[in-house]
Coordinates of C-alpha atoms in Angstrom, one line a residue:
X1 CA 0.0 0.0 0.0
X2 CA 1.2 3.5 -1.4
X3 CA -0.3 6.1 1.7
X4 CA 0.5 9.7 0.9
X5 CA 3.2 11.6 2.9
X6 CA 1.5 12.6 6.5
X7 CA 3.1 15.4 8.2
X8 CA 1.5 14.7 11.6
X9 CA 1.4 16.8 14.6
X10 CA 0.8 16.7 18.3
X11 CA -2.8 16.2 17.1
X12 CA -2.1 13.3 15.3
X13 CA -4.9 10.3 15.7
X14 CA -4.8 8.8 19.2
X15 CA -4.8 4.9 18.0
X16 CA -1.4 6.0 17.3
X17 CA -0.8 7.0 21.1
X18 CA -2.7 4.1 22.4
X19 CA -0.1 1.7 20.4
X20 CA 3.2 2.9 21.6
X21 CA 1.3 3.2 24.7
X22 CA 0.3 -0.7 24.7
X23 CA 3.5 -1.9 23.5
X24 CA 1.4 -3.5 20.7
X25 CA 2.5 -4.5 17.5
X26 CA 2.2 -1.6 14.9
X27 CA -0.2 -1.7 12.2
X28 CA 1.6 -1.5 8.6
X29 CA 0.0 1.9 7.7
X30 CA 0.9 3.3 11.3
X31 CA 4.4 2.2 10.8
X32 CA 4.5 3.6 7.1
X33 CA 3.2 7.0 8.5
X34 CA 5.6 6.7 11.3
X35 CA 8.9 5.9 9.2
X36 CA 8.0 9.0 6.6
X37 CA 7.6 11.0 9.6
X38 CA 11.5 10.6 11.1
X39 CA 13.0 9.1 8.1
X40 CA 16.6 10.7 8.4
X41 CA 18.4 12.6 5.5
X42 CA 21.2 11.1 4.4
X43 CA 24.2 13.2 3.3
X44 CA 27.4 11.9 1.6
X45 CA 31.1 12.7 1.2
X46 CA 31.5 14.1 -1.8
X47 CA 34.0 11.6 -2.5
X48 CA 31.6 8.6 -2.1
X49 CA 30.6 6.5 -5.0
X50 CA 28.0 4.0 -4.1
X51 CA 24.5 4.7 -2.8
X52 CA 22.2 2.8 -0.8
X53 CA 20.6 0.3 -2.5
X54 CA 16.9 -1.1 -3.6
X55 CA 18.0 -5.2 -2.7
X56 CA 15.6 -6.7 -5.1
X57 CA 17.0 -4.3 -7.7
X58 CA 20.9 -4.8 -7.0
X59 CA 20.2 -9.0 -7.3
X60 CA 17.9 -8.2 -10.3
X61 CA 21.4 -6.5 -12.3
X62 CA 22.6 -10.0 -12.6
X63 CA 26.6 -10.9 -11.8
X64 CA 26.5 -11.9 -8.7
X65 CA 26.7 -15.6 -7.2
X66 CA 26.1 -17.5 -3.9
X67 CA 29.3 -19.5 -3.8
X68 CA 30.9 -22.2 -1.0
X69 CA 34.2 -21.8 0.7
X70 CA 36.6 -24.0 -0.1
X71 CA 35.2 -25.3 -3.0
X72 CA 37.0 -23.9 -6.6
X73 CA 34.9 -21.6 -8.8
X74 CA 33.1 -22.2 -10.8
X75 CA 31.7 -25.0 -9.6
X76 CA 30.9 -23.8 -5.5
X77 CA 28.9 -21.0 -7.1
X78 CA 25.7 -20.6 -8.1
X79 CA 24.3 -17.3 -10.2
X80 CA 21.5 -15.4 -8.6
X81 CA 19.2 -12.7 -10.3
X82 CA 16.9 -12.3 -7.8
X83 CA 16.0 -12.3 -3.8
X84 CA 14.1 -15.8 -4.6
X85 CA 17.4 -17.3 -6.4
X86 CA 19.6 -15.6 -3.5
X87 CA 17.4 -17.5 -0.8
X88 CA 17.3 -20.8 -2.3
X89 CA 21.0 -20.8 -3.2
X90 CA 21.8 -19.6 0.4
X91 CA 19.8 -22.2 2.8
X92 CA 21.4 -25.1 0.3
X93 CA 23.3 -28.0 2.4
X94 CA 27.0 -27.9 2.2
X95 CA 29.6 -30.8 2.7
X96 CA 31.0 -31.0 6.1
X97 CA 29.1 -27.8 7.5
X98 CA 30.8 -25.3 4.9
X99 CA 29.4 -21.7 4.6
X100 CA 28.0 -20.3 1.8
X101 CA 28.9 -16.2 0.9
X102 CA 27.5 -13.7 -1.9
X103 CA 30.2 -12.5 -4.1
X104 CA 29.3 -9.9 -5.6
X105 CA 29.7 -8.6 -8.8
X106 CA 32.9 -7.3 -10.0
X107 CA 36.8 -8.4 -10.1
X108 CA 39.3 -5.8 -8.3
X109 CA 39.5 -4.6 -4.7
X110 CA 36.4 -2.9 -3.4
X111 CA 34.7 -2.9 -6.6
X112 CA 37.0 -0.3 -8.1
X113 CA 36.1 -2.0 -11.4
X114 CA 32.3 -1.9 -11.3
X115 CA 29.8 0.8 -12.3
X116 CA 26.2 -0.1 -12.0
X117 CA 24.5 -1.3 -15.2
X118 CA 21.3 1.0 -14.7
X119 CA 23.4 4.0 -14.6
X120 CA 21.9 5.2 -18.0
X121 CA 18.6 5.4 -16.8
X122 CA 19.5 6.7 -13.5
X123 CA 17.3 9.8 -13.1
X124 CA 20.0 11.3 -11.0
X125 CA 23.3 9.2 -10.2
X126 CA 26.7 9.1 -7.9
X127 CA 29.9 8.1 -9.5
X128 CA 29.1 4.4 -9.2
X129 CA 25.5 3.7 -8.6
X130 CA 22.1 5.2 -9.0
X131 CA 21.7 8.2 -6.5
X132 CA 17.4 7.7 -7.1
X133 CA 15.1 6.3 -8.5
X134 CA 13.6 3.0 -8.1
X135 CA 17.2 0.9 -7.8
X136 CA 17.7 3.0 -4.7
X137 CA 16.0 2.6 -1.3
X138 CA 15.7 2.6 2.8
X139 CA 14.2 -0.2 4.8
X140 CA 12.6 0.8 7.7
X141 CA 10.7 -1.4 10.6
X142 CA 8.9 -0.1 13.7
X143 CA 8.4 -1.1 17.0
X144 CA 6.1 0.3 20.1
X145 CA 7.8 0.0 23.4
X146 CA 7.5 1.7 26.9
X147 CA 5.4 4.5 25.6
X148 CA 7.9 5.1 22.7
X149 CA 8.3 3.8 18.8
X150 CA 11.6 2.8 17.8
X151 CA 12.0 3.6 14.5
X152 CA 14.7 1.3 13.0
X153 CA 16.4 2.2 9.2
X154 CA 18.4 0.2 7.1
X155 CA 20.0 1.0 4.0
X156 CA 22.6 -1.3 1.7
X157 CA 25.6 -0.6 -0.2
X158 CA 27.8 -3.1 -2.9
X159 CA 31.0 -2.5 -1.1
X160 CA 33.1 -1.2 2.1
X161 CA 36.0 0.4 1.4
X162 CA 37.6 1.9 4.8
X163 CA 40.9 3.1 2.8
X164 CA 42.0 5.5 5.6
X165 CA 42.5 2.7 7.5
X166 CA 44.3 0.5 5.8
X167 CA 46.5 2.9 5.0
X168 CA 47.8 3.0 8.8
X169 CA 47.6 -0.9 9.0
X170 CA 48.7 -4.4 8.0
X171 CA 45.5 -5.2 6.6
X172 CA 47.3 -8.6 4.7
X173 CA 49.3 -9.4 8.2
X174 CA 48.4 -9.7 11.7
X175 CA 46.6 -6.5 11.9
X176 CA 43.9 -7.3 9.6
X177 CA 41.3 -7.2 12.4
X178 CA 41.8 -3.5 12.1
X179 CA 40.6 -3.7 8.9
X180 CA 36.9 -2.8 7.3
X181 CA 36.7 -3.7 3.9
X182 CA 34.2 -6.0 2.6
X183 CA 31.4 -7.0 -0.1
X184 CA 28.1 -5.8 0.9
X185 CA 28.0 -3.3 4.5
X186 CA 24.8 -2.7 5.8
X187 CA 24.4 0.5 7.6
X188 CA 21.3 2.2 9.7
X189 CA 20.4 4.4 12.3
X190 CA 17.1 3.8 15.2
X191 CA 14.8 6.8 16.0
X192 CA 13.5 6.6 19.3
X193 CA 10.8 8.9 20.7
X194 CA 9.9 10.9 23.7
X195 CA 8.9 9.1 26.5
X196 CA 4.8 10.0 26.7
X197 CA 5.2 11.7 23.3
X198 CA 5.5 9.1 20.4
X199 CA 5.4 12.2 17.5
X200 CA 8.7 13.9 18.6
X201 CA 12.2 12.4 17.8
X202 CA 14.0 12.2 21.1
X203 CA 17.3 10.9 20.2
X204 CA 19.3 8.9 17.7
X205 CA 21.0 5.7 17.4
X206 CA 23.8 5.9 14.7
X207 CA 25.7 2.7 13.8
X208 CA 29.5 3.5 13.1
X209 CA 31.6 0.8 13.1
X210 CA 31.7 -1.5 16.2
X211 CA 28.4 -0.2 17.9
X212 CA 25.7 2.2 18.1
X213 CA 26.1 5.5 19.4
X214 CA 22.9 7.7 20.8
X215 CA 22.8 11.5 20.1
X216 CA 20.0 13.4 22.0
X217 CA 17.9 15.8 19.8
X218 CA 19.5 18.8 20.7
X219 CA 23.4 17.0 19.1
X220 CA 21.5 16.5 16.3
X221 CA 20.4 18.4 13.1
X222 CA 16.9 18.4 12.6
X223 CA 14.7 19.2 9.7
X224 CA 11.2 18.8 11.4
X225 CA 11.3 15.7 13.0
X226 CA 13.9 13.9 10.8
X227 CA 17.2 13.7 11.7
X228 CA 20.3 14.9 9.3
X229 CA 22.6 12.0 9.0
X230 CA 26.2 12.5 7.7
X231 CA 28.0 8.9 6.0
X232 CA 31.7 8.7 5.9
X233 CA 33.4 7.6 3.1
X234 CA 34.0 4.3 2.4
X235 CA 33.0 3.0 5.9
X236 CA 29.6 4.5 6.1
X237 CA 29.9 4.9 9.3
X238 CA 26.7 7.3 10.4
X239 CA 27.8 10.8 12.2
X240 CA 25.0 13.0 13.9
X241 CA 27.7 16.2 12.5
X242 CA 30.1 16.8 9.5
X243 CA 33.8 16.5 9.2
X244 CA 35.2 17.9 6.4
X245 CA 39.1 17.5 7.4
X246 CA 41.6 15.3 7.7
X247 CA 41.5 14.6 11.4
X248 CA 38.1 12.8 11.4
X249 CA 37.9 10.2 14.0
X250 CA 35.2 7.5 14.9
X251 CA 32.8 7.3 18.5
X252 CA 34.3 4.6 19.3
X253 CA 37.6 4.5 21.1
X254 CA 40.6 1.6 22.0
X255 CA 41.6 3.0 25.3
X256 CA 41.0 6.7 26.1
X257 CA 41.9 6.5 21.8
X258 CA 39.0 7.7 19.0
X259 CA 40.0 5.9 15.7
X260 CA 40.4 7.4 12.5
X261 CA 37.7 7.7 9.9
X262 CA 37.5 9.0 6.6
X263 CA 35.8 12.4 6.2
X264 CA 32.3 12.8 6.0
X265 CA 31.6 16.3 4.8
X266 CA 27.8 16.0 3.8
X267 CA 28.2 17.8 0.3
X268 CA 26.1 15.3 -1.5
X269 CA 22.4 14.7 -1.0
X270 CA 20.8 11.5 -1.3
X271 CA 18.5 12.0 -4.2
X272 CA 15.8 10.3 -2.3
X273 CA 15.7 12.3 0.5
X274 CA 12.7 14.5 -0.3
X275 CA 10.4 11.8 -1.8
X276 CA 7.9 9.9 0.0
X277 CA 8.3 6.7 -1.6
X278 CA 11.3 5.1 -1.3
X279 CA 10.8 3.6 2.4
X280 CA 10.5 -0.5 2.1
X281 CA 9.1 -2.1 5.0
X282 CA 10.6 -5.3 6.7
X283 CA 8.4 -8.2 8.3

């Protein structure tokens, strides 16, 4: 169901109340309302290339394979085009418990040779993948609580590519634990709101790295009741405020010790910010 954007006030229906107030489960068009309502804005480095992704979409550009470890390629792997393939190649049985992995498509490190193939009909596009449209999107689920919602967003990119970092480590040698790259990072944030008051954002979970970090309201920039989110570069990390130097540093610390991060200036909109449509729910 496609419900028109609701910009809700203090007045807003008092079913809604009554939910967060009964810890009930949400009722999709309640939760749909509720995610359009505090949906943050996402705002990239200008240096990143990949955008969050529409999953159905990304499987649907064909490439990519559910393989086996430690069996050779070609024969571990199986091609997937879709979330029906990806789900049936996943939960097969492996030989002597092995796991099964997505590769995803593309050769060198990080993707570096890889440009989406939608990218001529890309409405509006980053350097790598679309930047709207239909083959980008947020995932949202909701969830009443102690007289609160708990707004949870997801969003997906191809690849993790925490080049800052590596730069300082071993990433091949014993420090490769201090490493972030990968296939495939998802990232997200969780709105949570007042206490008594389930229409006004209280404060901000933001998912960098190796936990989540809360911002009150009042760390946070606000547009209405959605938060402003800035990604860093590469790691997609979630900040709650730019940096646009080179001393950029994650929340979380090793000792008394903040990490590095790559920047996260903000300078690029998400083309889907302003639109109403591009939320998908999860069951």
């Amino acid at each position: 169901m496609v419900l028109p954007f609701v910009d809700f006030s203090d007045d807003s229906p008092p079913d809604i109340a009554a939910e967060a107030r009964a810890g009930a489960d949400v009722a999709d068009e309640v939760a749909l309302q509720l995610a359009r309502r505090f949906r943050p804005i996402l705002q990239f480095d200008r240096n990143e290339p990949w955008r969050p992704l529409n999953i159905e979409a990304f499987l649907g550009q064909g490439g990519h394979r559910v393989c086996t470890s430690g069996v050779a390629e070609p024969e571990g792997c199986d091609n997937v085009s879709s979330s029906a393939d990806f789900l049936k190649a996943g939960s097969e049985t492996t030989d002597r418990g092995k796991s099964r992995y997505l590769d995803i498509a593309g050769k060198t490190k990080n993707g570096d040779d890889f440009r989406s193939p939608r990218l001529s009909g890309c409405p509006d596009l980053a350097p790598k993948d679309c930047n709207s449209g239909d083959d980008s999107a947020i995932y949202y689920k909701v969830r009443a609580a102690n007289e609160r919602f708990y707004v949870d967003y997801w969003w997906f990119f191809r690849y993790n590519d925490f080049s800052r970092l590596g730069a300082i480590t071993n990433c091949s040698g014993v420090l490769v634990i201090e490493c972030g790259d990968h296939e495939g990072d998802w990232e997200g944030v969780t709105v949570v709101t007042e206490d008594h008051h389930p229409y006004a954002a209280q404060y901000v979970g933001l998912a960098s790295h190796a936990g989540v970090f809360r911002s009150p309201r009042n760390q946070m920039q606000m547009a209405g009741e959605r938060p402003v989110v800035y990604i860093a570069r590469g790691s997609h990390g979630a900040y709650p405020q730019p940096c646009t130097g080179s001393g950029c540093r994650q929340q979380f610390r090793i000792g008394s010790v903040r990490r590095p991060e790559e920047r996260y200036g903000g300078e690029k909109a998400w083309g889907r910010n302003a639109g109403p449509d591009c939320e998908q729910g999860v069951s």
